[in-house]
Structure formats: C-alpha cells, structure tokens
Amino acid sequence: MPRSAVPSSTPATDVAGVVWDLGNVLIDWQPLAAVAAGVGDAEARRFLAEFDFGAWNHACDAGRSWADALAELDRLHPEWSPHGHAYHRHFPAALSELPASVAVVRELHAAGVPQCGLTNWSHELYQAHAAGRFDLLDLLDHVVVSGTERIAKPDPRIFLLAAERSGLVPEQLVFVDDNVGNVEAAASLGMAGIVFTDAPTLRAELAALGLLPG
C-alpha cells in the first residue's frame, strides 16, 4: 500500500513542498469526450473498451510522437483509426479544470509553499492544449512533462527529476496522484504520498503534514 499522508518515518515538519499530478487531480481528463466528438458516444465507448488505449497513449506520454502513434494505428489497427484520430483532433474536449483542487493549490501558493507539477502527458498535446490554457499552471514553480523528458511515471527517474528541479530532496516532498501505483513509486524514493480522492480529503491530508492550517 502507498504511504499515508503522514508517514511514520517522516515527521510532518520535514515535508516542505508538493509535487502534483495534473490529470484527474487538477485537470479533469476524459478521453471519452474527445473520441466521442469525432465518432459518437457509442463508438467512443467501444474503442476505449476494446482497444488498449492506455498502452497506446502511454507511449506518447513517454515520448513517442503523435504522428508515429497515428501511423501505427493506421497500419496495425485500421478499424480504430477514426477513433484514434478523433481523440487527437478533439483533445481539448477531454480537458477541464477541477476548481476544488485548484483552490488548494491557490491556498498553498498564497502560503509560499513550493509546488511543482509532474504529469504523464505527451509533449505535443501539453504544449498545444495545456500550457497556455490553464491559469493554475502559473501557480506552480515548474512542471515536469513526461513526453518532454521522454520518461513517464512510474519510472523512478522522473520523480527524482521533479525533486531536483524543486530544489528539495524527496523526503521533503509530498506527491499527490490519483494513481496508486505512481504514489507507491514516489513513496519508494522517500516522498510522502497522497492518493487523491477528493479535494476536502486532500486538504485535510496536507494540513496534517503541516502545509496548511488545520
């Protein structure tokens, strides 16, 4: 199991900064909406149920270009080409801000707590559809994008890179992600870990770490 918000081996006073996952923590990501915008809801649901979308998308998160990803789909799985192209073409429809979580980011920012992002996201789609769209990103000291670095969570190297860029050691950071496996990977390197479920619980866990008022 992932470490709790206050690991027994790490006093709360040792945690000085937050590393945020973006997707489904601060920014809602719903691939169904993007695919459905091109091929309709029923076909979008069939695509996500029957095609290994997770592995295909993860390769782009790890650095593969979308041109290569779509070409592979056209060549190996032509029956799914319209669906994959629809996801890429209508990607902005998959995204929206999660205001309750972002309010926590704003509170931490006002308190002077160091914060950075660590996201599995393709370089192309992040630059085109996130970097200039979401004001919340301006509240973060920096964002480590897996597709830019060509390293994706849960690879330990990307957590260490986020720590290095934050100027803090892993033991001084808490990592927040909705993916349990990613939180476990961060915890194995010494970070405190929070598995995101909802904003009120998140805020309580950060308060327990001493990062926000109780």
mmCIF file of C-alpha atoms in Angstrom:
data_model
loop_
_atom_site.group_PDB
_atom_site.id
_atom_site.type_symbol
_atom_site.label_atom_id
_atom_site.label_comp_id
_atom_site.label_asym_id
_atom_site.label_seq_id
_atom_site.Cartn_x
_atom_site.Cartn_y
_atom_site.Cartn_z
ATOM 1 C CA MET A 1 0.000 0.000 0.000
ATOM 2 C CA PRO A 2 1.161 3.594 -0.547
ATOM 3 C CA ARG A 3 2.458 5.590 2.351
ATOM 4 C CA SER A 4 -0.104 7.640 4.209
ATOM 5 C CA ALA A 5 -0.142 11.408 4.129
ATOM 6 C CA VAL A 6 1.940 11.409 7.335
ATOM 7 C CA PRO A 7 4.414 8.512 7.045
ATOM 8 C CA SER A 8 5.519 7.186 10.412
ATOM 9 C CA SER A 9 9.180 7.559 9.444
ATOM 10 C CA THR A 10 8.846 11.169 8.273
ATOM 11 C CA PRO A 11 7.688 13.887 10.696
ATOM 12 C CA ALA A 12 5.199 16.299 9.151
ATOM 13 C CA THR A 13 7.610 19.187 9.711
ATOM 14 C CA ASP A 14 10.056 17.608 7.246
ATOM 15 C CA VAL A 15 7.628 17.997 4.314
ATOM 16 C CA ALA A 16 8.120 21.402 2.726
ATOM 17 C CA GLY A 17 6.759 21.130 -0.823
ATOM 18 C CA VAL A 18 4.137 19.456 -3.001
ATOM 19 C CA VAL A 19 4.524 17.588 -6.289
ATOM 20 C CA TRP A 20 1.235 17.414 -8.189
ATOM 21 C CA ASP A 21 -0.018 15.013 -10.782
ATOM 22 C CA LEU A 22 -2.199 17.018 -13.167
ATOM 23 C CA GLY A 23 -4.638 14.644 -14.862
ATOM 24 C CA ASN A 24 -7.725 13.913 -12.770
ATOM 25 C CA VAL A 25 -6.216 15.751 -9.808
ATOM 26 C CA LEU A 26 -6.057 19.370 -11.008
ATOM 27 C CA ILE A 27 -7.270 18.983 -14.593
ATOM 28 C CA ASP A 28 -10.123 16.622 -15.432
ATOM 29 C CA TRP A 29 -9.109 14.330 -18.311
ATOM 30 C CA GLN A 30 -11.913 12.430 -20.030
ATOM 31 C CA PRO A 31 -10.712 10.767 -23.249
ATOM 32 C CA LEU A 32 -14.248 9.567 -23.945
ATOM 33 C CA ALA A 33 -15.334 13.144 -24.620
ATOM 34 C CA ALA A 34 -12.595 13.721 -27.189
ATOM 35 C CA VAL A 35 -13.198 10.456 -29.046
ATOM 36 C CA ALA A 36 -16.971 10.919 -28.962
ATOM 37 C CA ALA A 37 -16.625 14.387 -30.506
ATOM 38 C CA GLY A 38 -15.401 12.652 -33.650
ATOM 39 C CA VAL A 39 -17.135 9.276 -33.819
ATOM 40 C CA GLY A 40 -20.071 9.477 -31.409
ATOM 41 C CA ASP A 41 -20.559 8.222 -27.886
ATOM 42 C CA ALA A 42 -21.270 4.558 -28.650
ATOM 43 C CA GLU A 43 -18.230 4.147 -30.893
ATOM 44 C CA ALA A 44 -16.053 6.015 -28.401
ATOM 45 C CA ARG A 45 -17.108 3.656 -25.616
ATOM 46 C CA ARG A 46 -16.443 0.625 -27.830
ATOM 47 C CA PHE A 47 -12.972 1.943 -28.704
ATOM 48 C CA LEU A 48 -11.993 2.528 -25.076
ATOM 49 C CA ALA A 49 -13.372 -0.866 -24.032
ATOM 50 C CA GLU A 50 -11.863 -2.982 -26.802
ATOM 51 C CA PHE A 51 -8.644 -1.212 -27.811
ATOM 52 C CA ASP A 52 -5.649 -0.950 -25.459
ATOM 53 C CA PHE A 53 -5.893 2.819 -25.372
ATOM 54 C CA GLY A 54 -3.893 3.063 -22.151
ATOM 55 C CA ALA A 55 -0.751 1.480 -23.591
ATOM 56 C CA TRP A 56 -1.077 3.365 -26.897
ATOM 57 C CA ASN A 57 -1.467 6.706 -25.153
ATOM 58 C CA HIS A 58 1.258 5.957 -22.592
ATOM 59 C CA ALA A 59 3.805 5.556 -25.381
ATOM 60 C CA CYS A 60 3.127 9.170 -26.368
ATOM 61 C CA ASP A 61 3.378 10.193 -22.721
ATOM 62 C CA ALA A 62 6.827 8.588 -22.759
ATOM 63 C CA GLY A 63 7.988 10.494 -25.821
ATOM 64 C CA ARG A 64 6.569 8.893 -28.959
ATOM 65 C CA SER A 65 5.287 11.457 -31.447
ATOM 66 C CA TRP A 66 1.598 11.562 -32.282
ATOM 67 C CA ALA A 67 2.477 11.274 -35.963
ATOM 68 C CA ASP A 68 4.093 7.912 -35.224
ATOM 69 C CA ALA A 69 1.253 6.827 -32.931
ATOM 70 C CA LEU A 70 -1.416 7.580 -35.525
ATOM 71 C CA ALA A 71 0.605 5.995 -38.318
ATOM 72 C CA GLU A 72 0.940 2.837 -36.243
ATOM 73 C CA LEU A 73 -2.802 2.805 -35.653
ATOM 74 C CA ASP A 74 -3.497 3.253 -39.366
ATOM 75 C CA ARG A 75 -1.129 0.406 -40.205
ATOM 76 C CA LEU A 76 -1.912 -2.150 -37.496
ATOM 77 C CA HIS A 77 -5.449 -1.334 -36.389
ATOM 78 C CA PRO A 78 -7.212 0.466 -39.245
ATOM 79 C CA GLU A 79 -10.597 -0.340 -37.731
ATOM 80 C CA TRP A 80 -9.703 2.013 -34.869
ATOM 81 C CA SER A 81 -8.089 4.757 -36.963
ATOM 82 C CA PRO A 82 -11.111 7.091 -36.948
ATOM 83 C CA HIS A 83 -11.328 6.765 -33.171
ATOM 84 C CA GLY A 84 -7.645 7.464 -32.508
ATOM 85 C CA HIS A 85 -7.591 10.376 -34.914
ATOM 86 C CA ALA A 86 -10.722 11.760 -33.238
ATOM 87 C CA TYR A 87 -9.010 11.660 -29.844
ATOM 88 C CA HIS A 88 -6.025 13.583 -31.174
ATOM 89 C CA ARG A 89 -8.082 16.067 -33.203
ATOM 90 C CA HIS A 90 -10.583 16.836 -30.439
ATOM 91 C CA PHE A 91 -8.210 16.532 -27.481
ATOM 92 C CA PRO A 92 -9.214 19.882 -25.898
ATOM 93 C CA ALA A 93 -12.720 18.458 -25.357
ATOM 94 C CA ALA A 94 -11.211 15.976 -22.898
ATOM 95 C CA LEU A 95 -9.929 18.685 -20.533
ATOM 96 C CA SER A 96 -11.447 20.907 -17.867
ATOM 97 C CA GLU A 97 -10.191 22.426 -14.629
ATOM 98 C CA LEU A 98 -11.094 20.853 -11.280
ATOM 99 C CA PRO A 99 -11.868 24.002 -9.269
ATOM 100 C CA ALA A 100 -11.932 22.475 -5.781
ATOM 101 C CA SER A 101 -8.451 21.002 -6.187
ATOM 102 C CA VAL A 102 -7.113 24.158 -7.779
ATOM 103 C CA ALA A 103 -8.370 26.104 -4.760
ATOM 104 C CA VAL A 104 -5.974 24.029 -2.640
ATOM 105 C CA VAL A 105 -3.125 24.925 -4.995
ATOM 106 C CA ARG A 106 -4.020 28.600 -4.653
ATOM 107 C CA GLU A 107 -4.052 28.338 -0.865
ATOM 108 C CA LEU A 108 -0.629 26.694 -0.828
ATOM 109 C CA HIS A 109 0.691 29.303 -3.253
ATOM 110 C CA ALA A 110 -0.540 32.097 -1.007
ATOM 111 C CA ALA A 111 1.223 30.422 1.915
ATOM 112 C CA GLY A 112 4.511 30.309 -0.010
ATOM 113 C CA VAL A 113 4.687 26.511 -0.226
ATOM 114 C CA PRO A 114 6.884 25.288 -3.131
ATOM 115 C CA GLN A 115 4.809 23.386 -5.701
ATOM 116 C CA CYS A 116 5.587 21.664 -8.966
ATOM 117 C CA GLY A 117 3.724 19.518 -11.453
ATOM 118 C CA LEU A 118 4.702 16.024 -12.563
ATOM 119 C CA THR A 119 2.479 14.806 -15.357
ATOM 120 C CA ASN A 120 2.313 11.921 -17.785
ATOM 121 C CA TRP A 121 1.395 13.942 -20.871
ATOM 122 C CA SER A 122 2.689 13.996 -24.422
ATOM 123 C CA HIS A 123 4.943 16.952 -25.166
ATOM 124 C CA GLU A 124 2.888 17.959 -28.195
ATOM 125 C CA LEU A 125 -0.521 17.916 -26.528
ATOM 126 C CA TYR A 126 0.693 19.575 -23.350
ATOM 127 C CA GLN A 127 2.301 22.455 -25.197
ATOM 128 C CA ALA A 128 -0.634 22.904 -27.569
ATOM 129 C CA HIS A 129 -3.557 22.473 -25.190
ATOM 130 C CA ALA A 130 -2.477 22.936 -21.562
ATOM 131 C CA ALA A 131 0.453 25.306 -21.210
ATOM 132 C CA GLY A 132 -1.449 28.393 -22.332
ATOM 133 C CA ARG A 133 -4.945 27.355 -21.297
ATOM 134 C CA PHE A 134 -4.898 26.677 -17.556
ATOM 135 C CA ASP A 135 -4.002 29.557 -15.248
ATOM 136 C CA LEU A 136 -3.382 27.089 -12.425
ATOM 137 C CA LEU A 137 -0.076 26.153 -14.078
ATOM 138 C CA ASP A 138 1.202 29.656 -13.339
ATOM 139 C CA LEU A 139 0.894 28.830 -9.634
ATOM 140 C CA LEU A 140 3.437 26.017 -9.961
ATOM 141 C CA ASP A 141 7.168 26.698 -9.839
ATOM 142 C CA HIS A 142 7.676 24.339 -12.770
ATOM 143 C CA VAL A 143 6.040 21.362 -14.486
ATOM 144 C CA VAL A 144 7.890 18.177 -15.417
ATOM 145 C CA VAL A 145 6.177 16.766 -18.521
ATOM 146 C CA SER A 146 6.910 13.123 -19.236
ATOM 147 C CA GLY A 147 6.720 13.478 -23.009
ATOM 148 C CA THR A 148 9.265 16.287 -22.957
ATOM 149 C CA GLU A 149 11.659 14.315 -20.759
ATOM 150 C CA ARG A 150 10.901 11.001 -22.511
ATOM 151 C CA ILE A 151 10.448 9.375 -19.102
ATOM 152 C CA ALA A 152 6.996 8.538 -17.729
ATOM 153 C CA LYS A 153 5.677 7.664 -14.299
ATOM 154 C CA PRO A 154 6.149 5.290 -12.549
ATOM 155 C CA ASP A 155 9.798 5.326 -13.690
ATOM 156 C CA PRO A 156 11.759 6.432 -10.592
ATOM 157 C CA ARG A 157 13.925 8.788 -12.650
ATOM 158 C CA ILE A 158 11.082 11.211 -13.281
ATOM 159 C CA PHE A 159 10.306 11.576 -9.571
ATOM 160 C CA LEU A 160 13.960 12.292 -8.875
ATOM 161 C CA LEU A 161 13.964 14.840 -11.689
ATOM 162 C CA ALA A 162 10.964 16.605 -10.143
ATOM 163 C CA ALA A 163 12.731 16.702 -6.782
ATOM 164 C CA GLU A 164 15.908 18.061 -8.361
ATOM 165 C CA ARG A 165 14.032 20.854 -10.109
ATOM 166 C CA SER A 166 12.162 21.717 -6.934
ATOM 167 C CA GLY A 167 15.452 22.179 -5.088
ATOM 168 C CA LEU A 168 14.279 19.783 -2.372
ATOM 169 C CA VAL A 169 15.173 16.195 -1.545
ATOM 170 C CA PRO A 170 12.453 13.526 -1.914
ATOM 171 C CA GLU A 171 11.978 13.327 1.864
ATOM 172 C CA GLN A 172 10.916 16.992 1.851
ATOM 173 C CA LEU A 173 8.171 16.439 -0.731
ATOM 174 C CA VAL A 174 4.675 15.005 -0.794
ATOM 175 C CA PHE A 175 3.418 13.581 -4.077
ATOM 176 C CA VAL A 176 -0.285 13.708 -4.957
ATOM 177 C CA ASP A 177 -1.696 11.441 -7.670
ATOM 178 C CA ASP A 178 -4.928 9.553 -8.317
ATOM 179 C CA ASN A 179 -2.916 6.522 -9.464
ATOM 180 C CA VAL A 180 -1.942 4.256 -6.568
ATOM 181 C CA GLY A 181 0.998 2.738 -8.447
ATOM 182 C CA ASN A 182 2.506 6.149 -9.068
ATOM 183 C CA VAL A 183 2.140 7.079 -5.401
ATOM 184 C CA GLU A 184 3.825 3.829 -4.416
ATOM 185 C CA ALA A 185 6.726 4.588 -6.771
ATOM 186 C CA ALA A 186 7.179 8.039 -5.233
ATOM 187 C CA ALA A 187 6.975 6.629 -1.718
ATOM 188 C CA SER A 188 9.698 4.093 -2.512
ATOM 189 C CA LEU A 189 12.045 7.041 -3.104
ATOM 190 C CA GLY A 190 11.244 8.685 0.218
ATOM 191 C CA MET A 191 8.410 11.032 -0.686
ATOM 192 C CA ALA A 192 5.276 11.196 1.392
ATOM 193 C CA GLY A 193 2.318 10.090 -0.699
ATOM 194 C CA ILE A 194 -1.321 11.060 -1.034
ATOM 195 C CA VAL A 195 -3.699 9.076 -3.231
ATOM 196 C CA PHE A 196 -6.132 11.706 -4.457
ATOM 197 C CA THR A 197 -9.836 11.003 -3.963
ATOM 198 C CA ASP A 198 -11.433 14.406 -3.419
ATOM 199 C CA ALA A 199 -10.431 17.954 -2.560
ATOM 200 C CA PRO A 200 -11.663 18.087 1.079
ATOM 201 C CA THR A 201 -9.745 14.910 1.969
ATOM 202 C CA LEU A 202 -6.692 16.219 0.137
ATOM 203 C CA ARG A 203 -6.764 19.473 2.062
ATOM 204 C CA ALA A 204 -7.069 17.620 5.373
ATOM 205 C CA GLU A 205 -4.077 15.426 4.499
ATOM 206 C CA LEU A 206 -1.962 18.432 3.542
ATOM 207 C CA ALA A 207 -2.977 20.133 6.792
ATOM 208 C CA ALA A 208 -1.867 17.032 8.696
ATOM 209 C CA LEU A 209 1.533 17.436 7.050
ATOM 210 C CA GLY A 210 1.707 20.993 8.320
ATOM 211 C CA LEU A 211 1.456 22.585 4.880
ATOM 212 C CA LEU A 212 -1.935 24.228 5.522
ATOM 213 C CA PRO A 213 -3.793 25.369 8.611
ATOM 214 C CA GLY A 214 -5.818 22.639 10.262
#
